[in-house]
Tab-separated table of C-alpha atoms in Angstrom:
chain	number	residue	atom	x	y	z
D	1	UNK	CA	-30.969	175.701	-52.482
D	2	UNK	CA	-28.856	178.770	-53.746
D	3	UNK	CA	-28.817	180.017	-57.509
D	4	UNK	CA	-24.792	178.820	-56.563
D	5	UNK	CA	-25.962	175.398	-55.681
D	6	UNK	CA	-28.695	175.123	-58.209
D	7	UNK	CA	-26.337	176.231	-61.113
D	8	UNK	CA	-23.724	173.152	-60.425
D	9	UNK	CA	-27.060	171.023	-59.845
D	10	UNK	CA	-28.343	171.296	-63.460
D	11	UNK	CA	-24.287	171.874	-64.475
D	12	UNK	CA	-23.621	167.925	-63.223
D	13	UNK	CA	-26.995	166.474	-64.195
D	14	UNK	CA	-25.634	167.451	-68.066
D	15	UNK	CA	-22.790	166.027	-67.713
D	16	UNK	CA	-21.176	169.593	-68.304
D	17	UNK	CA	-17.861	171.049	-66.967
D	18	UNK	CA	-16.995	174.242	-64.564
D	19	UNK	CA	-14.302	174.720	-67.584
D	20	UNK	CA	-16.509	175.233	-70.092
D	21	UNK	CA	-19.247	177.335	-68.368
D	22	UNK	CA	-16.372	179.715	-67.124
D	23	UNK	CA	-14.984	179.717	-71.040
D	24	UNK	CA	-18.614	180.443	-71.890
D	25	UNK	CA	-19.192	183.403	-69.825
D	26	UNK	CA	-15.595	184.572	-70.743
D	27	UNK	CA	-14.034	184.465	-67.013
D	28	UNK	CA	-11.271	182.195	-65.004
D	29	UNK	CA	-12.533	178.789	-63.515
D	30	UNK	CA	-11.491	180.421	-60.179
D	31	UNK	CA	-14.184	183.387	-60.816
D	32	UNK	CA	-17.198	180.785	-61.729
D	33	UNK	CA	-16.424	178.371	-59.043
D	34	UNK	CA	-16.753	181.696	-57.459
D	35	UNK	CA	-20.157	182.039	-58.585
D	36	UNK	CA	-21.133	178.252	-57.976
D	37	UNK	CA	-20.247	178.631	-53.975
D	38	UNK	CA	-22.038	181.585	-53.381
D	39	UNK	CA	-19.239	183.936	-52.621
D	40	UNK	CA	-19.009	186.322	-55.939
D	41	UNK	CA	-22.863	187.435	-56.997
D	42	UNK	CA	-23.728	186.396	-60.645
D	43	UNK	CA	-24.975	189.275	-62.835
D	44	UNK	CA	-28.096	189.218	-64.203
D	45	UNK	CA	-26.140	188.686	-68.235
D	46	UNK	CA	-24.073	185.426	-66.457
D	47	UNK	CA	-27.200	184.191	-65.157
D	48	UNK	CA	-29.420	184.831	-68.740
D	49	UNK	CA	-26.201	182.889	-70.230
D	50	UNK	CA	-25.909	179.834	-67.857
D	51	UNK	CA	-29.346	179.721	-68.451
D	52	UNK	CA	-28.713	179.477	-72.282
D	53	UNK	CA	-26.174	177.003	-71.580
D	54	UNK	CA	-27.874	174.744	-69.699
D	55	UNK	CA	-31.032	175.052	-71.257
D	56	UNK	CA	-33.129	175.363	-68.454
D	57	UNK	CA	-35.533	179.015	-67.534
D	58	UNK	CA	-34.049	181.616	-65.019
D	59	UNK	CA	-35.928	180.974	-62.749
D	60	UNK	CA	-35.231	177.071	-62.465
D	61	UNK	CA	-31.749	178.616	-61.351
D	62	UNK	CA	-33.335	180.735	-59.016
D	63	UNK	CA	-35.727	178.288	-57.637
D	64	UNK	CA	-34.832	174.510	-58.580
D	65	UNK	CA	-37.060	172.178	-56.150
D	66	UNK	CA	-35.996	169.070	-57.411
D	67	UNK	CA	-36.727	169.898	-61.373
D	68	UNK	CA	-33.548	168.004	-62.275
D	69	UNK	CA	-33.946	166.030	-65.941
D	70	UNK	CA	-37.632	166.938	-66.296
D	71	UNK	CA	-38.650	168.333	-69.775
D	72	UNK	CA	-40.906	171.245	-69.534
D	73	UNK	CA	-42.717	173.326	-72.245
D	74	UNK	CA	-43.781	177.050	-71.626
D	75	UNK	CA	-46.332	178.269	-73.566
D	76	UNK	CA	-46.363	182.096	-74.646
D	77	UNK	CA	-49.172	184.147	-76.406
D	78	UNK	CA	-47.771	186.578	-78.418
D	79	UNK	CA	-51.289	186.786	-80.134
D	80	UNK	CA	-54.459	186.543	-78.960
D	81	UNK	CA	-54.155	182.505	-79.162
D	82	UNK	CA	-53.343	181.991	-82.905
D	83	UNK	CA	-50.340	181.107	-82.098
D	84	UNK	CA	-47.874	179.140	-79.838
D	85	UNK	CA	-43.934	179.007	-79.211
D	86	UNK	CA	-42.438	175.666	-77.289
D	87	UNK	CA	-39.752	176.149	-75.297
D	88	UNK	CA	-38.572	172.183	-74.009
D	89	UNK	CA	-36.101	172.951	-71.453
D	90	UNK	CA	-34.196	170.365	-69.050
D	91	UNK	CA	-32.285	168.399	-71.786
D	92	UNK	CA	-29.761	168.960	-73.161
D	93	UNK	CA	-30.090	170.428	-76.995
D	94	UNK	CA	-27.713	169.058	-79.037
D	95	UNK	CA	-29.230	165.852	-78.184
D	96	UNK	CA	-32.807	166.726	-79.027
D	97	UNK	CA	-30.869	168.350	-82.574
D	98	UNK	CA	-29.369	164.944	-82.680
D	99	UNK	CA	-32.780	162.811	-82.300
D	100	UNK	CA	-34.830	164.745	-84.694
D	101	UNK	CA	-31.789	164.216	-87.159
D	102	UNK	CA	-32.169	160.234	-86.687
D	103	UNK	CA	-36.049	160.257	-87.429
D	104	UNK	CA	-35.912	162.818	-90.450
D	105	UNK	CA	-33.672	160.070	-91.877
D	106	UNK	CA	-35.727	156.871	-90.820
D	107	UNK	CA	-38.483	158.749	-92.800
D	108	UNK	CA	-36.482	159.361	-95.849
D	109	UNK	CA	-35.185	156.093	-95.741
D	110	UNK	CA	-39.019	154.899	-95.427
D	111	UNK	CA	-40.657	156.833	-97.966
D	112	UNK	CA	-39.070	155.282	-100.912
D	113	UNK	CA	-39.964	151.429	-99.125
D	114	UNK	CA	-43.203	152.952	-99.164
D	115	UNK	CA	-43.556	154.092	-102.692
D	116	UNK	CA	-42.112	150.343	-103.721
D	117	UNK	CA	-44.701	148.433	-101.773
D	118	UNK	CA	-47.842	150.394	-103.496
D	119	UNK	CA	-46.524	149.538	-106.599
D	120	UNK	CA	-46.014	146.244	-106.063
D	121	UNK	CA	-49.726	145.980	-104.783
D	122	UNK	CA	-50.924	148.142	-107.162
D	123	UNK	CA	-52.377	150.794	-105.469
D	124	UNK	CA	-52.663	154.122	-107.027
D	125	UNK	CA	-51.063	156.580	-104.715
D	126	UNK	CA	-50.628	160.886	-105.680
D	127	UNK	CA	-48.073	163.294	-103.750
């Protein structure tokens, strides 16, 4: 596959329009459609931004191989192994935004259910 090809590959598998990615990268529909059939070359700043869009590495663009809806984490060492950065790319990131929203509110909602049945039982409990 092409970066042309690969670009509308991961574009479609979000659900995502040509529209927005041209509105994104601040140029006519005509100049991205451009870009996704291989006859304008994409600059190295469209590419780091379709990238951003899509949520997926550079060099998925450059190089898909059938990565389509996987969820990857890259690792970096910035130093000497104390400590690590996750990257999950693949999905979309308003919907992880959206899922870790739902389960930071099933906990709140738990906590106090919680607190009510150690009383009931009597068990001594400290936070």
């Amino acid at each position: 596959m092409k970066i042309g090809e690969n670009i509308r590959a991961f574009r479609e598998a979000q659900g995502k329009s040509a529209e927005m990615l041209a509105t994104t990268l601040n140029i006519g529909i005509e100049e991205y459609l451009n870009i996704e059939n291989e006859v304008t070359d994409i600059t190295v700043k469209q590419l780091k931004t379709i990238s951003n869009v899509l949520s997926v590495s550079i060099i998925d663009l450059i190089d898909a191989e059938e990565r389509f809806g996987q969820i990857k984490n890259y690792f970096y060492n910035h130093s000497g192994n104390s400590s690590t950065n996750i990257h999950t790319q693949g999905i979309d990131q308003e919907e992880i935004r959206k899922g870790y929203k739902e389960l930071y509110a099933e906990e709140l909602n738990r906590i106090p259910k919680l607190e009510k049945l150690l009383r009931e039982n009597n068990i001594a409990f400290n936070f």
